[in-house]
């Protein structure tokens, strides 16, 4: 899987003109498997929500992607099989987010299969069924300069171990790359370690005050840490997966204001400006 990706993270493409006209593959649906190309194209967002599709980034940094099959239990065939076996087949998973109903998509990056599980989700007829949910690691495609898994020894999950790391060390860990030859287990470890590093990094940088309104955190957690919520200033498809300079630590009021406030989008832009002060070297 050393084939270069022809796509740029964050750039938008016309699905039919820029993707299928050049590489082939099914023009409908979430999973497209062009014949004779080293790619599987995945499309996420909008479109499928009505049928119980719900793709999302999880707390451990993995991206959960719902398989295909509109009615009845999903089966490990066709596109679903192409995702599971992409590494063995020498194909990369290229992930796009739908931007509108007219086929504009944005390139999110290259994904790797880590595992999958079944979940009960409604099908097109609103009948409960077993859906296949893929657990993927999403990477910027230039990633993977090393051969193995993590370049850094993993930190134990204990809060104390993480909070004892310096900001610099947390930043290094937040940005660590997954090697090309890493196994699924190694990828899962690095993905988790990275997302944990970002969370603790942001909370330590905030030092107990909301990075939006600068008020003190409203309370201490049971573990004695000031309570603030990490918020992603850009949709992750704009710049690929997590980086520390995309995440700000907010009090619950500021966080809700972005999502529910009449001025939510404007406030988010203000915070994006503030991030330049918080991360001048980014
Ligand atoms: Zn605030």
mmCIF file of C-alpha atoms and ligand atoms in Angstrom:
data_model
loop_
_atom_site.group_PDB
_atom_site.id
_atom_site.type_symbol
_atom_site.label_atom_id
_atom_site.label_comp_id
_atom_site.label_asym_id
_atom_site.label_seq_id
_atom_site.Cartn_x
_atom_site.Cartn_y
_atom_site.Cartn_z
ATOM 1 C CA UNK A 1 0.000 0.000 0.000
ATOM 2 C CA UNK A 2 2.633 2.481 -1.025
ATOM 3 C CA UNK A 3 0.530 3.988 -3.821
ATOM 4 C CA UNK A 4 0.334 7.781 -3.454
ATOM 5 C CA UNK A 5 -3.123 9.192 -2.901
ATOM 6 C CA UNK A 6 -4.223 11.454 -5.772
ATOM 7 C CA UNK A 7 -6.275 13.553 -3.329
ATOM 8 C CA UNK A 8 -5.467 16.474 -1.021
ATOM 9 C CA UNK A 9 -6.787 16.478 2.544
ATOM 10 C CA UNK A 10 -9.395 19.224 2.975
ATOM 11 C CA UNK A 11 -9.870 19.799 -0.786
ATOM 12 C CA UNK A 12 -13.319 19.380 -2.352
ATOM 13 C CA UNK A 13 -14.082 17.219 -5.385
ATOM 14 C CA UNK A 14 -17.038 16.503 -7.621
ATOM 15 C CA UNK A 15 -17.791 12.865 -6.931
ATOM 16 C CA UNK A 16 -18.719 11.941 -10.492
ATOM 17 C CA UNK A 17 -16.331 14.185 -12.426
ATOM 18 C CA UNK A 18 -13.200 13.989 -10.270
ATOM 19 C CA UNK A 19 -13.501 10.505 -8.795
ATOM 20 C CA UNK A 20 -15.627 8.092 -10.796
ATOM 21 C CA UNK A 21 -14.847 9.517 -14.247
ATOM 22 C CA UNK A 22 -11.142 8.985 -13.521
ATOM 23 C CA UNK A 23 -11.081 5.816 -11.477
ATOM 24 C CA UNK A 24 -14.450 4.165 -12.016
ATOM 25 C CA UNK A 25 -16.386 2.589 -9.168
ATOM 26 C CA UNK A 26 -20.046 2.754 -8.151
ATOM 27 C CA UNK A 27 -21.405 6.300 -8.308
ATOM 28 C CA UNK A 28 -24.053 5.688 -5.659
ATOM 29 C CA UNK A 29 -23.812 4.549 -2.078
ATOM 30 C CA UNK A 30 -21.208 4.847 0.647
ATOM 31 C CA UNK A 31 -18.667 2.254 -0.505
ATOM 32 C CA UNK A 32 -17.238 2.324 -4.019
ATOM 33 C CA UNK A 33 -14.853 -0.353 -5.288
ATOM 34 C CA UNK A 34 -13.302 0.608 -8.634
ATOM 35 C CA UNK A 35 -11.960 -2.386 -10.575
ATOM 36 C CA UNK A 36 -8.206 -2.561 -11.097
ATOM 37 C CA UNK A 37 -7.423 0.502 -8.958
ATOM 38 C CA UNK A 38 -5.547 0.389 -5.644
ATOM 39 C CA UNK A 39 -8.370 2.285 -3.884
ATOM 40 C CA UNK A 40 -11.653 1.717 -2.104
ATOM 41 C CA UNK A 41 -13.641 4.973 -1.862
ATOM 42 C CA UNK A 42 -15.709 5.593 1.271
ATOM 43 C CA UNK A 43 -18.303 8.358 1.591
ATOM 44 C CA UNK A 44 -19.675 9.523 4.927
ATOM 45 C CA UNK A 45 -22.100 12.131 6.216
ATOM 46 C CA UNK A 46 -25.572 13.464 5.378
ATOM 47 C CA UNK A 47 -27.325 11.161 2.863
ATOM 48 C CA UNK A 48 -27.687 8.017 4.897
ATOM 49 C CA UNK A 49 -28.831 9.372 8.244
ATOM 50 C CA UNK A 50 -32.447 8.398 7.679
ATOM 51 C CA UNK A 51 -31.545 4.704 7.588
ATOM 52 C CA UNK A 52 -29.667 4.649 10.855
ATOM 53 C CA UNK A 53 -26.229 5.522 9.483
ATOM 54 C CA UNK A 54 -24.241 7.368 12.096
ATOM 55 C CA UNK A 55 -20.536 7.647 11.385
ATOM 56 C CA UNK A 56 -18.419 9.450 13.932
ATOM 57 C CA UNK A 57 -15.098 9.965 15.639
ATOM 58 C CA UNK A 58 -14.998 8.157 18.968
ATOM 59 C CA UNK A 59 -13.280 9.140 22.204
ATOM 60 C CA UNK A 60 -10.451 6.712 21.523
ATOM 61 C CA UNK A 61 -9.663 8.516 18.265
ATOM 62 C CA UNK A 62 -11.067 5.819 15.981
ATOM 63 C CA UNK A 63 -13.614 6.629 13.274
ATOM 64 C CA UNK A 64 -16.691 4.405 13.200
ATOM 65 C CA UNK A 65 -18.054 3.821 9.730
ATOM 66 C CA UNK A 66 -21.339 2.051 9.026
ATOM 67 C CA UNK A 67 -21.194 -0.665 6.375
ATOM 68 C CA UNK A 68 -23.599 -1.102 3.451
ATOM 69 C CA UNK A 69 -26.913 -2.912 3.073
ATOM 70 C CA UNK A 70 -30.193 -0.999 3.268
ATOM 71 C CA UNK A 71 -32.590 -3.737 4.370
ATOM 72 C CA UNK A 72 -32.119 -6.626 6.810
ATOM 73 C CA UNK A 73 -28.935 -7.648 8.590
ATOM 74 C CA UNK A 74 -25.742 -6.418 6.931
ATOM 75 C CA UNK A 75 -23.506 -9.152 5.511
ATOM 76 C CA UNK A 76 -19.747 -9.292 5.139
ATOM 77 C CA UNK A 77 -19.855 -9.241 1.330
ATOM 78 C CA UNK A 78 -19.168 -6.778 -1.505
ATOM 79 C CA UNK A 79 -18.206 -3.318 -0.187
ATOM 80 C CA UNK A 80 -18.143 -4.458 3.434
ATOM 81 C CA UNK A 81 -15.720 -7.235 2.545
ATOM 82 C CA UNK A 82 -13.612 -4.741 0.570
ATOM 83 C CA UNK A 83 -13.171 -2.656 3.723
ATOM 84 C CA UNK A 84 -12.321 -5.597 5.961
ATOM 85 C CA UNK A 85 -9.773 -7.075 3.552
ATOM 86 C CA UNK A 86 -8.361 -3.892 2.019
ATOM 87 C CA UNK A 87 -4.840 -4.382 3.392
ATOM 88 C CA UNK A 88 -4.538 -7.950 2.155
ATOM 89 C CA UNK A 89 -5.900 -6.854 -1.228
ATOM 90 C CA UNK A 90 -3.303 -4.045 -1.413
ATOM 91 C CA UNK A 91 -5.980 -1.337 -1.534
ATOM 92 C CA UNK A 92 -6.155 1.880 0.457
ATOM 93 C CA UNK A 93 -9.394 3.237 1.945
ATOM 94 C CA UNK A 94 -9.885 6.827 0.745
ATOM 95 C CA UNK A 95 -12.450 8.643 2.931
ATOM 96 C CA UNK A 96 -14.646 11.498 1.701
ATOM 97 C CA UNK A 97 -17.293 13.562 3.471
ATOM 98 C CA UNK A 98 -20.432 14.536 1.550
ATOM 99 C CA UNK A 99 -20.813 18.321 1.482
ATOM 100 C CA UNK A 100 -24.233 18.690 -0.170
ATOM 101 C CA UNK A 101 -26.858 16.658 -1.994
ATOM 102 C CA UNK A 102 -25.267 17.344 -5.380
ATOM 103 C CA UNK A 103 -22.191 15.179 -5.158
ATOM 104 C CA UNK A 104 -19.620 17.592 -3.776
ATOM 105 C CA UNK A 105 -17.326 15.744 -1.389
ATOM 106 C CA UNK A 106 -14.321 16.694 0.714
ATOM 107 C CA UNK A 107 -11.310 14.424 1.123
ATOM 108 C CA UNK A 108 -10.739 13.481 4.783
ATOM 109 C CA UNK A 109 -7.720 11.231 4.415
ATOM 110 C CA UNK A 110 -6.773 7.606 4.237
ATOM 111 C CA UNK A 111 -8.351 5.088 6.590
ATOM 112 C CA UNK A 112 -7.172 1.722 7.855
ATOM 113 C CA UNK A 113 -9.362 -1.129 9.053
ATOM 114 C CA UNK A 114 -8.794 -1.905 12.755
ATOM 115 C CA UNK A 115 -11.803 -4.093 13.466
ATOM 116 C CA UNK A 116 -15.592 -4.161 13.332
ATOM 117 C CA UNK A 117 -18.596 -5.016 15.473
ATOM 118 C CA UNK A 118 -22.355 -5.400 15.077
ATOM 119 C CA UNK A 119 -24.898 -2.887 16.343
ATOM 120 C CA UNK A 120 -28.663 -2.891 16.224
ATOM 121 C CA UNK A 121 -29.718 -0.061 13.896
ATOM 122 C CA UNK A 122 -32.931 0.595 11.967
ATOM 123 C CA UNK A 123 -32.910 -0.281 8.264
ATOM 124 C CA UNK A 124 -34.630 1.632 5.443
ATOM 125 C CA UNK A 125 -38.012 0.243 6.533
ATOM 126 C CA UNK A 126 -37.266 1.285 10.124
ATOM 127 C CA UNK A 127 -37.044 -2.363 11.130
ATOM 128 C CA UNK A 128 -34.308 -3.224 13.647
ATOM 129 C CA UNK A 129 -31.388 -5.128 12.133
ATOM 130 C CA UNK A 130 -27.728 -5.906 12.753
ATOM 131 C CA UNK A 131 -25.486 -3.291 11.152
ATOM 132 C CA UNK A 132 -21.754 -3.773 10.609
ATOM 133 C CA UNK A 133 -19.830 -0.889 12.158
ATOM 134 C CA UNK A 134 -16.204 -0.625 11.044
ATOM 135 C CA UNK A 135 -13.579 0.763 13.400
ATOM 136 C CA UNK A 136 -11.097 2.727 11.295
ATOM 137 C CA UNK A 137 -7.960 4.779 11.921
ATOM 138 C CA UNK A 138 -7.994 7.925 9.797
ATOM 139 C CA UNK A 139 -4.606 9.270 8.742
ATOM 140 C CA UNK A 140 -3.275 12.075 6.669
ATOM 141 C CA UNK A 141 -1.833 10.184 3.705
ATOM 142 C CA UNK A 142 1.670 11.589 4.047
ATOM 143 C CA UNK A 143 1.799 9.785 7.374
ATOM 144 C CA UNK A 144 3.674 6.568 7.851
ATOM 145 C CA UNK A 145 7.356 7.405 7.655
ATOM 146 C CA UNK A 146 8.338 4.605 10.009
ATOM 147 C CA UNK A 147 7.995 0.899 9.525
ATOM 148 C CA UNK A 148 6.414 -0.238 12.775
ATOM 149 C CA UNK A 149 3.699 0.947 15.106
ATOM 150 C CA UNK A 150 4.271 3.696 17.646
ATOM 151 C CA UNK A 151 7.645 5.417 17.763
ATOM 152 C CA UNK A 152 6.981 6.271 21.411
ATOM 153 C CA UNK A 153 6.447 3.814 24.256
ATOM 154 C CA UNK A 154 2.746 3.842 25.228
ATOM 155 C CA UNK A 155 1.661 5.605 28.435
ATOM 156 C CA UNK A 156 -0.511 3.658 30.868
ATOM 157 C CA UNK A 157 -4.162 4.696 30.890
ATOM 158 C CA UNK A 158 -3.893 6.165 34.412
ATOM 159 C CA UNK A 159 -4.745 9.875 34.532
ATOM 160 C CA UNK A 160 -1.755 10.654 36.685
ATOM 161 C CA UNK A 161 0.706 9.235 34.171
ATOM 162 C CA UNK A 162 -0.721 11.474 31.460
ATOM 163 C CA UNK A 163 -0.929 14.606 33.579
ATOM 164 C CA UNK A 164 2.717 14.209 34.600
ATOM 165 C CA UNK A 165 3.868 14.622 30.996
ATOM 166 C CA UNK A 166 5.096 18.061 29.885
ATOM 167 C CA UNK A 167 3.155 20.033 27.279
ATOM 168 C CA UNK A 168 6.010 19.426 24.877
ATOM 169 C CA UNK A 169 5.914 15.662 25.406
ATOM 170 C CA UNK A 170 2.115 15.613 25.039
ATOM 171 C CA UNK A 171 2.387 17.547 21.781
ATOM 172 C CA UNK A 172 4.951 15.071 20.487
ATOM 173 C CA UNK A 173 2.633 12.213 21.354
ATOM 174 C CA UNK A 174 -0.392 13.964 19.880
ATOM 175 C CA UNK A 175 1.432 14.181 16.556
ATOM 176 C CA UNK A 176 2.973 10.749 16.440
ATOM 177 C CA UNK A 177 2.490 8.890 13.180
ATOM 178 C CA UNK A 178 1.499 5.340 12.479
ATOM 179 C CA UNK A 179 4.015 3.358 10.465
ATOM 180 C CA UNK A 180 3.040 1.870 7.110
ATOM 181 C CA UNK A 181 3.663 -1.665 8.264
ATOM 182 C CA UNK A 182 1.868 -1.339 11.600
ATOM 183 C CA UNK A 183 -0.593 -4.074 12.527
ATOM 184 C CA UNK A 184 -4.226 -3.297 13.364
ATOM 185 C CA UNK A 185 -3.428 -3.726 17.060
ATOM 186 C CA UNK A 186 -0.499 -1.289 16.815
ATOM 187 C CA UNK A 187 -2.651 1.209 14.930
ATOM 188 C CA UNK A 188 -5.328 1.022 17.572
ATOM 189 C CA UNK A 189 -2.778 1.719 20.322
ATOM 190 C CA UNK A 190 -1.309 4.749 18.536
ATOM 191 C CA UNK A 191 -4.753 6.118 17.676
ATOM 192 C CA UNK A 192 -5.818 5.913 21.309
ATOM 193 C CA UNK A 193 -2.537 7.331 22.611
ATOM 194 C CA UNK A 194 -2.789 10.274 20.244
ATOM 195 C CA UNK A 195 -6.338 11.167 21.182
ATOM 196 C CA UNK A 196 -5.530 10.870 24.908
ATOM 197 C CA UNK A 197 -2.470 13.106 24.451
ATOM 198 C CA UNK A 198 -4.547 15.789 22.729
ATOM 199 C CA UNK A 199 -7.188 15.780 25.452
ATOM 200 C CA UNK A 200 -4.697 16.146 28.295
ATOM 201 C CA UNK A 201 -2.595 18.639 26.318
ATOM 202 C CA UNK A 202 -5.578 20.945 25.793
ATOM 203 C CA UNK A 203 -6.645 20.750 29.433
ATOM 204 C CA UNK A 204 -3.118 21.477 30.644
ATOM 205 C CA UNK A 205 -2.734 24.369 28.218
ATOM 206 C CA UNK A 206 -6.039 25.818 29.482
ATOM 207 C CA UNK A 207 -4.679 25.602 33.052
ATOM 208 C CA UNK A 208 -8.085 25.640 34.716
ATOM 209 C CA UNK A 209 -9.615 28.537 32.733
ATOM 210 C CA UNK A 210 -11.977 28.376 29.777
ATOM 211 C CA UNK A 211 -10.018 29.295 26.624
ATOM 212 C CA UNK A 212 -13.176 30.978 25.288
ATOM 213 C CA UNK A 213 -14.515 33.307 28.016
ATOM 214 C CA UNK A 214 -11.487 32.852 30.323
ATOM 215 C CA UNK A 215 -13.709 32.104 33.352
ATOM 216 C CA UNK A 216 -12.530 29.506 35.840
ATOM 217 C CA UNK A 217 -13.631 25.942 35.159
ATOM 218 C CA UNK A 218 -17.037 25.536 36.852
ATOM 219 C CA UNK A 219 -16.020 22.619 39.086
ATOM 220 C CA UNK A 220 -13.372 19.993 39.761
ATOM 221 C CA UNK A 221 -13.833 16.441 38.508
ATOM 222 C CA UNK A 222 -13.835 13.483 40.887
ATOM 223 C CA UNK A 223 -10.150 13.101 40.057
ATOM 224 C CA UNK A 224 -9.455 16.687 41.070
ATOM 225 C CA UNK A 225 -8.972 18.201 37.598
ATOM 226 C CA UNK A 226 -10.724 21.428 36.499
ATOM 227 C CA UNK A 227 -13.663 20.468 34.271
ATOM 228 C CA UNK A 228 -13.397 21.802 30.719
ATOM 229 C CA UNK A 229 -14.527 20.249 27.435
ATOM 230 C CA UNK A 230 -12.254 19.799 24.391
ATOM 231 C CA UNK A 231 -13.886 21.323 21.299
ATOM 232 C CA UNK A 232 -12.714 20.922 17.683
ATOM 233 C CA UNK A 233 -12.659 24.332 16.055
ATOM 234 C CA UNK A 234 -12.605 23.014 12.509
ATOM 235 C CA UNK A 235 -14.557 20.120 11.207
ATOM 236 C CA UNK A 236 -11.954 17.440 11.056
ATOM 237 C CA UNK A 237 -12.443 16.990 7.339
ATOM 238 C CA UNK A 238 -10.958 20.471 6.883
ATOM 239 C CA UNK A 239 -7.568 19.396 8.087
ATOM 240 C CA UNK A 240 -7.629 15.673 8.552
ATOM 241 C CA UNK A 241 -7.610 14.082 11.982
ATOM 242 C CA UNK A 242 -6.920 15.689 15.350
ATOM 243 C CA UNK A 243 -4.036 18.021 15.958
ATOM 244 C CA UNK A 244 -3.497 19.981 19.196
ATOM 245 C CA UNK A 245 -3.913 23.328 17.439
ATOM 246 C CA UNK A 246 -7.398 22.362 16.282
ATOM 247 C CA UNK A 247 -8.741 21.741 19.780
ATOM 248 C CA UNK A 248 -9.672 24.347 22.405
ATOM 249 C CA UNK A 249 -10.659 23.793 26.065
ATOM 250 C CA UNK A 250 -14.058 25.321 26.854
ATOM 251 C CA UNK A 251 -16.417 25.678 29.793
ATOM 252 C CA UNK A 252 -19.792 23.984 29.207
ATOM 253 C CA UNK A 253 -21.488 27.361 28.529
ATOM 254 C CA UNK A 254 -19.069 28.318 25.761
ATOM 255 C CA UNK A 255 -19.232 24.821 24.302
ATOM 256 C CA UNK A 256 -23.044 24.847 24.175
ATOM 257 C CA UNK A 257 -23.003 28.382 22.746
ATOM 258 C CA UNK A 258 -21.124 27.150 19.667
ATOM 259 C CA UNK A 259 -23.509 24.296 19.040
ATOM 260 C CA UNK A 260 -26.814 25.924 20.015
ATOM 261 C CA UNK A 261 -26.256 29.713 20.114
ATOM 262 C CA UNK A 262 -27.661 32.126 17.523
ATOM 263 C CA UNK A 263 -24.078 33.407 17.140
ATOM 264 C CA UNK A 264 -22.537 29.926 17.362
ATOM 265 C CA UNK A 265 -20.700 30.024 14.016
ATOM 266 C CA UNK A 266 -19.404 33.544 14.670
ATOM 267 C CA UNK A 267 -18.218 32.570 18.132
ATOM 268 C CA UNK A 268 -16.424 29.572 16.682
ATOM 269 C CA UNK A 269 -14.609 31.885 14.246
ATOM 270 C CA UNK A 270 -13.583 34.114 17.179
ATOM 271 C CA UNK A 271 -12.141 31.058 18.878
ATOM 272 C CA UNK A 272 -10.262 30.081 15.705
ATOM 273 C CA UNK A 273 -8.629 33.536 15.831
ATOM 274 C CA UNK A 274 -7.796 33.062 19.490
ATOM 275 C CA UNK A 275 -6.129 29.780 18.658
ATOM 276 C CA UNK A 276 -3.467 31.729 16.779
ATOM 277 C CA UNK A 277 -2.502 33.348 20.104
ATOM 278 C CA UNK A 278 -2.696 30.056 21.999
ATOM 279 C CA UNK A 279 -0.589 28.173 19.436
ATOM 280 C CA UNK A 280 1.634 30.803 17.816
ATOM 281 C CA UNK A 281 4.130 28.227 16.566
ATOM 282 C CA UNK A 282 1.586 25.900 14.991
HETATM 283 ZN ZN1 LIG B 1 -16.276 29.746 28.647
#
